[in-house]
Coordinates of C-alpha atoms and ligand atoms in Angstrom, one line a residue:
M1 CA -63.8 -73.5 -20.0
V2 CA -65.8 -70.6 -18.9
M3 CA -68.0 -69.1 -21.6
G4 CA -66.6 -66.1 -23.3
V5 CA -63.0 -66.6 -22.0
P6 CA -60.7 -67.5 -24.9
S7 CA -58.7 -70.8 -24.4
K8 CA -55.8 -69.5 -26.5
P9 CA -52.9 -68.4 -24.3
L10 CA -52.0 -65.4 -26.5
L11 CA -55.5 -64.1 -26.4
Q12 CA -55.7 -64.5 -22.6
T13 CA -52.5 -62.5 -22.2
L14 CA -53.8 -59.8 -24.5
M15 CA -56.8 -59.6 -22.2
G16 CA -54.4 -58.7 -19.4
Q17 CA -54.1 -62.1 -17.8
T18 CA -50.6 -62.8 -16.3
S19 CA -49.0 -66.2 -16.3
T20 CA -45.7 -67.7 -15.2
I21 CA -45.2 -69.1 -18.7
P22 CA -45.7 -66.4 -21.3
P23 CA -47.1 -67.2 -24.7
I24 CA -44.4 -67.1 -27.4
W25 CA -44.2 -66.4 -31.1
I26 CA -41.3 -65.1 -33.1
M27 CA -41.2 -62.1 -35.4
R28 CA -40.6 -63.3 -39.0
Q29 CA -41.1 -66.9 -37.8
A30 CA -41.8 -68.0 -41.4
G31 CA -38.9 -67.4 -43.7
R32 CA -35.5 -68.2 -44.9
Y33 CA -34.0 -69.8 -41.8
L34 CA -36.4 -72.7 -42.6
P35 CA -35.3 -75.1 -45.4
E36 CA -38.9 -76.0 -46.2
Y37 CA -39.6 -72.3 -46.7
R38 CA -36.6 -72.0 -49.1
K39 CA -37.9 -75.0 -51.0
L40 CA -41.4 -73.7 -51.4
R41 CA -40.2 -70.2 -52.2
A42 CA -38.0 -71.5 -55.0
E43 CA -41.2 -72.8 -56.8
S44 CA -42.5 -69.2 -57.3
S45 CA -40.6 -66.7 -59.3
S46 CA -41.9 -63.5 -57.7
F47 CA -42.2 -62.8 -54.0
V48 CA -45.4 -60.8 -54.5
D49 CA -46.9 -63.8 -56.4
F50 CA -45.9 -66.1 -53.5
C51 CA -47.6 -63.8 -51.0
L52 CA -50.8 -63.5 -53.2
N53 CA -51.2 -67.2 -53.7
P54 CA -53.4 -68.5 -50.9
K55 CA -51.8 -71.9 -51.2
T56 CA -48.2 -70.9 -50.8
A57 CA -49.0 -68.1 -48.3
S58 CA -51.0 -70.4 -46.1
E59 CA -48.4 -73.2 -46.3
A60 CA -45.6 -70.8 -45.4
T61 CA -47.6 -69.5 -42.4
L62 CA -48.1 -73.0 -41.1
Q63 CA -44.5 -74.2 -41.6
P64 CA -43.0 -72.9 -38.3
L65 CA -46.1 -74.2 -36.4
R66 CA -45.3 -77.7 -37.5
R67 CA -41.8 -77.5 -36.0
F68 CA -42.2 -75.4 -32.9
D69 CA -44.7 -75.2 -30.0
L70 CA -45.6 -71.6 -30.7
D71 CA -48.7 -69.8 -29.5
A72 CA -49.4 -67.8 -32.7
A73 CA -49.3 -67.9 -36.4
I74 CA -48.7 -64.7 -38.4
I75 CA -50.1 -64.6 -41.8
F76 CA -47.4 -64.8 -44.5
A77 CA -47.6 -61.5 -46.4
D78 CA -45.5 -58.3 -46.5
I79 CA -45.9 -54.7 -45.4
L80 CA -45.3 -53.6 -49.0
L81 CA -48.5 -55.2 -50.4
I82 CA -50.3 -52.0 -49.8
P83 CA -48.0 -50.0 -52.1
F84 CA -48.3 -52.9 -54.5
A85 CA -52.1 -52.5 -54.4
M86 CA -51.6 -48.8 -55.1
E87 CA -49.9 -49.8 -58.3
R88 CA -46.4 -48.8 -57.2
D89 CA -44.0 -51.2 -58.9
V90 CA -42.9 -53.2 -55.9
R91 CA -40.3 -55.9 -56.6
F92 CA -38.2 -58.0 -54.4
V93 CA -34.6 -58.4 -55.6
A94 CA -32.8 -61.5 -54.2
G95 CA -30.0 -60.4 -51.9
E96 CA -31.1 -56.7 -52.0
G97 CA -34.6 -56.6 -50.6
P98 CA -37.6 -54.6 -51.8
K99 CA -37.3 -52.1 -54.6
M100 CA -39.7 -49.7 -56.3
R101 CA -39.6 -46.4 -58.3
P102 CA -39.2 -43.7 -55.6
L103 CA -42.3 -41.6 -55.0
K104 CA -41.5 -37.9 -55.3
P105 CA -43.1 -34.8 -53.7
G106 CA -45.6 -33.3 -56.0
Q107 CA -46.2 -36.6 -57.7
S108 CA -49.9 -37.2 -57.8
L109 CA -50.9 -38.7 -54.5
L110 CA -54.4 -38.7 -56.0
K111 CA -53.4 -41.2 -58.6
M112 CA -52.1 -43.5 -55.8
E113 CA -55.2 -43.1 -53.8
R114 CA -57.4 -43.9 -56.8
A115 CA -55.3 -46.9 -57.7
W116 CA -55.8 -48.4 -54.2
S117 CA -58.1 -51.5 -54.4
L118 CA -58.6 -54.0 -51.7
D119 CA -59.6 -56.5 -54.3
K120 CA -55.9 -56.8 -55.3
L121 CA -55.2 -58.2 -51.8
S122 CA -58.2 -60.5 -51.5
A123 CA -55.8 -63.5 -51.6
V124 CA -54.5 -62.5 -48.2
G125 CA -58.1 -63.0 -46.8
D126 CA -58.3 -66.4 -48.6
A127 CA -54.9 -67.4 -47.0
L128 CA -56.1 -66.3 -43.6
A129 CA -59.3 -68.4 -43.9
R130 CA -57.2 -71.5 -45.0
V131 CA -54.8 -71.1 -42.1
Q132 CA -57.6 -70.5 -39.6
S133 CA -59.2 -73.8 -40.5
A134 CA -55.9 -75.7 -40.2
L135 CA -54.7 -74.3 -36.9
A136 CA -54.5 -76.2 -33.6
D137 CA -57.1 -75.0 -31.1
K138 CA -54.6 -73.1 -28.9
V139 CA -52.8 -71.2 -31.6
A140 CA -54.0 -67.6 -32.4
L141 CA -53.8 -66.1 -35.8
I142 CA -52.2 -62.7 -36.3
G143 CA -52.9 -60.3 -39.2
F144 CA -50.8 -57.3 -39.9
A145 CA -49.9 -54.2 -41.8
G146 CA -47.0 -51.8 -42.0
A147 CA -47.5 -48.5 -40.2
P148 CA -47.8 -45.5 -42.5
W149 CA -44.5 -43.8 -41.8
T150 CA -42.5 -47.1 -42.3
V151 CA -44.4 -47.9 -45.5
A152 CA -44.0 -44.3 -46.8
T153 CA -40.2 -44.5 -46.3
Y154 CA -40.0 -47.6 -48.6
M155 CA -42.1 -45.8 -51.2
I156 CA -40.1 -42.5 -51.0
E157 CA -36.6 -44.1 -50.8
G158 CA -37.5 -46.7 -53.4
G159 CA -36.5 -49.5 -51.0
G160 CA -34.7 -49.9 -47.7
S161 CA -32.4 -47.1 -46.6
K162 CA -30.2 -46.4 -43.6
D163 CA -31.1 -42.8 -42.8
K164 CA -34.5 -42.2 -44.6
W165 CA -33.0 -39.0 -45.9
R166 CA -35.4 -38.4 -48.7
S167 CA -38.4 -39.0 -46.4
R168 CA -37.1 -36.6 -43.9
L169 CA -36.4 -33.9 -46.5
W170 CA -40.0 -34.3 -47.8
A171 CA -41.4 -34.2 -44.2
W172 CA -39.6 -30.9 -43.5
Q173 CA -40.2 -29.3 -46.9
N174 CA -43.8 -30.1 -47.2
P175 CA -45.3 -31.5 -44.0
D176 CA -48.9 -30.9 -45.1
E177 CA -48.4 -33.0 -48.2
F178 CA -46.7 -35.6 -46.1
D179 CA -49.8 -35.7 -43.8
R180 CA -51.8 -36.4 -46.9
L181 CA -49.6 -39.3 -48.0
L182 CA -49.8 -40.8 -44.5
D183 CA -53.6 -40.3 -44.5
I184 CA -53.9 -42.2 -47.7
L185 CA -52.0 -45.1 -46.1
V186 CA -54.1 -44.8 -42.9
E187 CA -57.3 -45.3 -44.9
A188 CA -55.8 -48.2 -46.9
S189 CA -54.5 -49.9 -43.7
I190 CA -58.0 -49.7 -42.1
D191 CA -59.6 -51.3 -45.2
Y192 CA -56.9 -54.0 -45.3
L193 CA -56.9 -54.8 -41.5
H194 CA -60.7 -54.8 -41.4
M195 CA -60.7 -57.4 -44.3
Q196 CA -58.1 -59.5 -42.4
A197 CA -60.3 -59.4 -39.3
K198 CA -63.3 -60.6 -41.3
A199 CA -61.2 -63.3 -42.8
G200 CA -60.2 -64.9 -39.5
A201 CA -57.4 -62.9 -37.9
E202 CA -57.7 -62.8 -34.1
V203 CA -55.0 -60.3 -33.4
L204 CA -53.7 -57.4 -35.5
K205 CA -50.2 -56.0 -35.5
L206 CA -48.8 -52.7 -36.8
F207 CA -45.2 -52.8 -37.8
E208 CA -43.6 -49.4 -37.4
S209 CA -40.1 -50.8 -38.1
W210 CA -38.5 -47.5 -38.7
A211 CA -39.7 -45.3 -35.8
E212 CA -36.0 -44.6 -35.2
G213 CA -34.3 -41.5 -36.4
L214 CA -37.5 -39.5 -37.1
P215 CA -37.0 -35.9 -35.8
E216 CA -38.7 -35.6 -32.4
P217 CA -41.3 -32.9 -33.4
F218 CA -42.6 -35.3 -36.0
F219 CA -43.1 -38.3 -33.8
E220 CA -46.5 -37.2 -32.7
R221 CA -47.5 -36.1 -36.2
F222 CA -46.2 -39.0 -38.3
I223 CA -46.1 -41.9 -35.9
I224 CA -48.7 -41.4 -33.1
R225 CA -51.4 -39.7 -35.1
P226 CA -51.6 -42.3 -37.9
A227 CA -51.5 -45.3 -35.5
K228 CA -54.2 -43.6 -33.4
N229 CA -56.3 -43.1 -36.5
I230 CA -55.9 -46.7 -37.6
V231 CA -57.0 -48.0 -34.2
A232 CA -60.0 -45.6 -34.1
G233 CA -60.9 -46.4 -37.7
L234 CA -61.0 -50.1 -37.0
R235 CA -63.0 -49.6 -33.8
E236 CA -65.5 -47.5 -35.8
R237 CA -65.9 -50.4 -38.2
G238 CA -66.6 -52.8 -35.4
V239 CA -63.2 -54.5 -35.2
Y240 CA -62.5 -54.9 -31.5
L241 CA -59.5 -57.3 -31.9
P242 CA -56.4 -56.7 -29.8
I243 CA -53.8 -54.6 -31.6
I244 CA -50.1 -54.9 -31.0
G245 CA -48.0 -51.8 -32.0
F246 CA -44.3 -52.1 -32.7
P247 CA -42.7 -48.6 -32.9
R248 CA -39.1 -50.0 -33.3
G249 CA -36.2 -47.9 -32.3
C250 CA -38.1 -45.0 -30.7
G251 CA -36.7 -45.5 -27.1
G252 CA -38.7 -43.8 -24.4
L253 CA -41.2 -42.2 -26.8
A254 CA -42.8 -45.7 -26.9
V255 CA -44.5 -44.6 -23.6
R256 CA -46.4 -41.9 -25.4
Y257 CA -47.1 -44.3 -28.3
A258 CA -48.6 -46.8 -25.9
N259 CA -50.6 -44.3 -24.0
E260 CA -51.9 -42.2 -26.9
T261 CA -52.6 -44.6 -29.8
G262 CA -55.2 -46.9 -28.2
I263 CA -53.2 -50.1 -28.9
T264 CA -53.6 -53.1 -26.7
A265 CA -50.0 -54.2 -26.5
L266 CA -46.6 -52.6 -27.0
A267 CA -43.9 -54.6 -28.7
L268 CA -40.4 -53.6 -27.4
D269 CA -37.1 -53.9 -29.3
Q270 CA -34.0 -55.3 -27.7
A271 CA -32.6 -51.8 -26.8
Q272 CA -35.6 -51.0 -24.6
D273 CA -35.5 -51.8 -20.9
G274 CA -38.3 -54.2 -20.0
V275 CA -38.1 -53.3 -16.3
W276 CA -38.4 -49.6 -17.0
F277 CA -41.4 -50.1 -19.3
S278 CA -43.0 -52.5 -16.8
Q279 CA -42.8 -49.8 -14.2
N280 CA -43.7 -46.8 -16.4
L281 CA -46.8 -48.1 -18.3
P282 CA -50.2 -48.7 -16.9
K283 CA -50.9 -52.4 -16.1
E284 CA -53.5 -52.6 -18.8
T285 CA -50.8 -52.2 -21.5
V286 CA -49.6 -55.7 -22.4
L287 CA -45.9 -55.9 -23.3
Q288 CA -44.3 -58.0 -25.9
G289 CA -40.6 -58.7 -26.5
N290 CA -37.7 -58.4 -26.4
L291 CA -34.9 -60.9 -26.8
D292 CA -32.1 -59.8 -29.0
P293 CA -32.2 -61.8 -32.3
A294 CA -28.4 -62.0 -32.1
V295 CA -28.4 -64.0 -28.9
L296 CA -30.9 -66.4 -30.6
R297 CA -28.4 -66.8 -33.4
V298 CA -25.6 -67.4 -30.9
G299 CA -27.5 -69.9 -28.7
G300 CA -25.9 -71.8 -25.7
A301 CA -25.5 -70.4 -22.2
A302 CA -26.0 -66.8 -23.4
L303 CA -29.4 -67.7 -24.8
Q304 CA -30.4 -69.4 -21.6
S305 CA -29.5 -66.5 -19.4
E306 CA -31.1 -64.0 -21.7
V307 CA -34.4 -65.9 -21.8
D308 CA -34.4 -65.9 -18.0
R309 CA -33.6 -62.2 -17.8
V310 CA -36.3 -61.2 -20.3
K311 CA -38.9 -63.3 -18.5
K312 CA -37.9 -61.8 -15.1
N313 CA -38.0 -58.3 -16.5
F314 CA -41.7 -58.7 -17.2
S315 CA -42.7 -60.8 -14.3
G316 CA -46.0 -59.8 -12.8
R317 CA -47.1 -58.2 -16.1
A318 CA -49.1 -59.6 -19.0
H319 CA -46.2 -60.4 -21.3
I320 CA -45.9 -62.0 -24.7
F321 CA -42.4 -63.5 -25.3
N322 CA -40.9 -62.5 -28.6
L323 CA -37.7 -61.1 -30.1
G324 CA -36.8 -57.4 -30.3
H325 CA -36.9 -57.7 -34.1
G326 CA -37.1 -60.4 -36.7
I327 CA -35.3 -63.7 -36.6
T328 CA -32.3 -63.7 -39.1
P329 CA -31.9 -66.2 -41.9
D330 CA -28.7 -67.6 -40.4
T331 CA -30.3 -68.7 -37.1
P332 CA -30.0 -72.5 -36.5
I333 CA -33.3 -74.3 -36.1
E334 CA -32.0 -76.0 -32.9
H335 CA -31.7 -72.6 -31.3
V336 CA -35.4 -71.9 -32.0
E337 CA -36.3 -75.3 -30.5
R338 CA -34.2 -74.5 -27.4
L339 CA -35.7 -71.0 -27.1
V340 CA -39.3 -72.4 -27.0
Q341 CA -38.3 -75.1 -24.5
L342 CA -36.6 -72.5 -22.3
V343 CA -39.6 -70.1 -22.4
K344 CA -42.0 -72.9 -21.5
E345 CA -39.9 -74.4 -18.7
T346 CA -40.6 -73.4 -15.1
R347 CA -37.4 -73.4 -13.2
Ligands
CP3_401 O1 -43.4 -65.0 -40.4 C1 -43.5 -63.8 -40.8 O2 -43.3 -62.8 -40.1 C2 -43.7 -63.7 -42.3 C3 -44.4 -62.6 -42.8 C4 -43.7 -61.3 -43.0 C5 -42.8 -61.0 -44.0 N1 -42.5 -59.7 -44.0 C6 -42.3 -62.0 -45.1 C7 -41.0 -61.7 -45.8 C8 -43.8 -60.2 -42.2 C9 -44.6 -60.0 -41.0 C10 -43.1 -59.2 -42.9 C11 -43.1 -57.8 -42.4 C12 -42.1 -56.8 -43.0 N2 -41.7 -56.7 -44.3 C13 -41.5 -55.8 -42.3 C14 -41.8 -55.4 -40.8 C15 -41.1 -56.3 -39.9 C16 -39.6 -56.1 -39.7 O3 -38.8 -57.0 -39.9 O4 -39.2 -54.9 -39.4 C17 -40.7 -55.0 -43.2 C18 -39.8 -53.8 -42.8 C19 -40.8 -55.6 -44.4 C20 -40.2 -55.2 -45.7 C21 -39.3 -56.3 -46.3 N3 -39.8 -57.4 -46.9 C22 -37.9 -56.3 -46.4 C23 -37.0 -55.2 -45.8 C24 -37.6 -57.5 -47.0 C25 -36.2 -58.0 -47.4 C26 -35.3 -58.2 -46.3 C27 -35.7 -59.5 -45.5 O5 -35.9 -59.3 -44.3 O6 -35.8 -60.5 -46.1 C28 -38.8 -58.2 -47.3 C29 -38.9 -59.5 -47.9 C30 -39.5 -60.6 -47.1 N4 -40.7 -60.5 -46.4 C31 -39.0 -61.9 -47.0 C32 -40.0 -62.6 -46.1 C33 -39.9 -64.0 -45.7 C34 -37.8 -62.5 -47.6 C35 -37.9 -62.6 -49.1 C36 -37.8 -64.0 -49.7 O7 -38.1 -65.0 -48.9 O8 -37.5 -64.1 -50.9

């Protein structure tokens, strides 16, 4: 090995190196489609407790790595731990997903800002350190945070929602206050990701899972600007790790996201055309994605031809193989095994 060149395939790709066999990891690779996860999860009553216990969080992170030949581990945590550490009453209701009391305009943002304490999330750092010491040499460790707009929508809607209606009302009625809310989340995200970098993360990812449906004039203000400020804030604090951005559902606006935020890699969802992005983004931008999670669920010949198509779409580029969104709980384990084999085969 040449000094200074990482031996981990994911890190090599993030440095812009191309390869006929792309590194692979799977969004939401730890979770309910794994029986060992369901068993471990049943031993903790609350999901937040599960995430903030370094023992269970590190074990859940490592579970998929024991089964599949993946190139990355992603720390087991959740994008809603930041609102939790701002003393919002985050709970996870079985079968319904995350819930909390909706944040209202005019409600004291200052209170939220003052409540923020990184100490409440120090367990995530402990879990990262544990995972780092247990990982195989070639596997890279990913830390993450939710991007501000996405996290804000959960806080304002009080949970998941289809159209983010209350968030859009707030954004139009009081954009300056909305900026302030996002700025508070930007600062907390910088603290949190900086801590994860110090604890052993080698790559960072920003999940902007709800970049879809935001009115176009707000894309720059509420999606690009916060991501750019997070990247700049991390660099100012001496964190030079590669950063993957995932502005899910924003179509062609992802070109601006990639060019203006300073991220290292752009993660594409399944609706985005890999060939078009390969042609329209500078070579320095690494691409990740973008197999449809539904074809992984289906398996068989459809899975094989889609894996081939996705690989071909990005050929000649630095590409990280992944899904266009998270793996679903009903996905058979054999399909994941087959996926990893297909990606690693040279045919
Ligand atoms: O391997 C991994 O990726 C595990 C770590 C992880 C979780 N959530 C664990 C989790 C990561 C990276 C996340 C990110 C996350 N959380 C996102 C962004 C990624 C995406 O899918 O868009 C979002 C939007 C959330 C918010 C969230 N957390 C929702 C909407 C839900 C309920 C619905 C669902 O997908 O399960 C959660 C709960 C959650 N987070 C679970 C897991 C494994 C399931 C809860 C359980 O096991 O009891």
